[in-house]
């Protein structure tokens, strides 16, 4: 009986620990693609406003949009 109680307590503690670790990670993975897309759009507008318009100015925006697309595809 004591072993069963000990297993229940340890299982409950493990469940709480995994929830405390996993919940913020899950929220980060859920919100990050949206933030990356927003940052990509802002960087595209910034690159278009720079004079002269150079291809190098679009690289950070492309990286943000590609990372957002990859995260949405993976998760």
Short mmCIF file of C-alpha atoms in Angstrom, two decimals:
data_model
loop_
_atom_site.label_atom_id
_atom_site.label_comp_id
_atom_site.label_asym_id
_atom_site.label_seq_id
_atom_site.Cartn_x
_atom_site.Cartn_y
_atom_site.Cartn_z
CA UNK A 1 0.00 0.00 0.00
CA UNK A 2 2.84 2.36 0.81
CA UNK A 3 4.50 1.65 -2.54
CA UNK A 4 1.28 2.44 -4.39
CA UNK A 5 0.89 5.73 -2.50
CA UNK A 6 4.51 6.59 -3.22
CA UNK A 7 4.04 5.87 -6.93
CA UNK A 8 0.92 8.06 -7.04
CA UNK A 9 2.71 10.95 -5.32
CA UNK A 10 5.78 10.68 -7.55
CA UNK A 11 3.61 10.42 -10.65
CA UNK A 12 1.68 13.52 -9.61
CA UNK A 13 4.91 15.44 -9.02
CA UNK A 14 6.24 14.36 -12.39
CA UNK A 15 3.00 15.47 -14.06
CA UNK A 16 3.17 18.90 -12.41
CA UNK A 17 6.84 19.29 -13.36
CA UNK A 18 6.22 18.36 -16.98
CA UNK A 19 3.26 20.74 -17.14
CA UNK A 20 5.34 23.61 -15.75
CA UNK A 21 8.02 22.94 -18.36
CA UNK A 22 5.77 22.11 -21.30
CA UNK A 23 3.11 24.81 -21.01
CA UNK A 24 5.40 27.81 -21.57
CA UNK A 25 7.16 25.96 -24.38
CA UNK A 26 3.82 25.16 -26.02
CA UNK A 27 2.72 28.79 -25.76
CA UNK A 28 6.02 29.98 -27.22
CA UNK A 29 5.73 27.62 -30.17
CA UNK A 30 2.14 28.74 -30.73
CA UNK A 31 2.89 32.48 -30.66
CA UNK A 32 6.33 32.58 -32.30
CA UNK A 33 5.22 32.10 -35.95
CA UNK A 34 2.85 35.05 -35.65
CA UNK A 35 5.55 37.27 -34.22
CA UNK A 36 8.01 36.18 -36.90
CA UNK A 37 5.47 36.94 -39.63
CA UNK A 38 4.84 40.39 -38.16
CA UNK A 39 8.57 41.06 -37.94
CA UNK A 40 9.00 39.89 -41.55
CA UNK A 41 6.32 42.29 -42.79
CA UNK A 42 7.86 45.17 -40.87
CA UNK A 43 11.29 44.34 -42.29
CA UNK A 44 9.87 44.20 -45.85
CA UNK A 45 8.38 47.67 -45.40
CA UNK A 46 11.68 48.92 -43.96
CA UNK A 47 13.62 47.42 -46.89
CA UNK A 48 11.27 49.10 -49.37
CA UNK A 49 11.70 52.46 -47.66
CA UNK A 50 15.51 52.36 -47.78
CA UNK A 51 17.11 54.19 -50.67
CA UNK A 52 18.53 52.72 -52.80
CA UNK A 53 16.46 49.54 -52.70
CA UNK A 54 18.96 46.68 -52.52
CA UNK A 55 18.41 42.94 -52.42
CA UNK A 56 20.52 42.67 -49.24
CA UNK A 57 17.91 44.68 -47.35
CA UNK A 58 15.33 41.94 -47.91
CA UNK A 59 17.42 39.08 -46.45
CA UNK A 60 16.31 39.56 -42.79
CA UNK A 61 12.66 39.75 -43.86
CA UNK A 62 13.00 36.61 -45.96
CA UNK A 63 14.66 34.81 -43.04
CA UNK A 64 11.80 35.77 -40.68
CA UNK A 65 9.12 34.69 -43.13
CA UNK A 66 10.87 31.39 -43.91
CA UNK A 67 11.32 30.60 -40.20
CA UNK A 68 7.65 31.39 -39.55
CA UNK A 69 6.58 29.13 -42.42
CA UNK A 70 8.83 26.31 -41.19
CA UNK A 71 7.50 26.55 -37.64
CA UNK A 72 3.90 26.48 -38.90
CA UNK A 73 4.69 23.49 -41.11
CA UNK A 74 6.52 21.55 -38.37
CA UNK A 75 4.05 22.25 -35.56
#
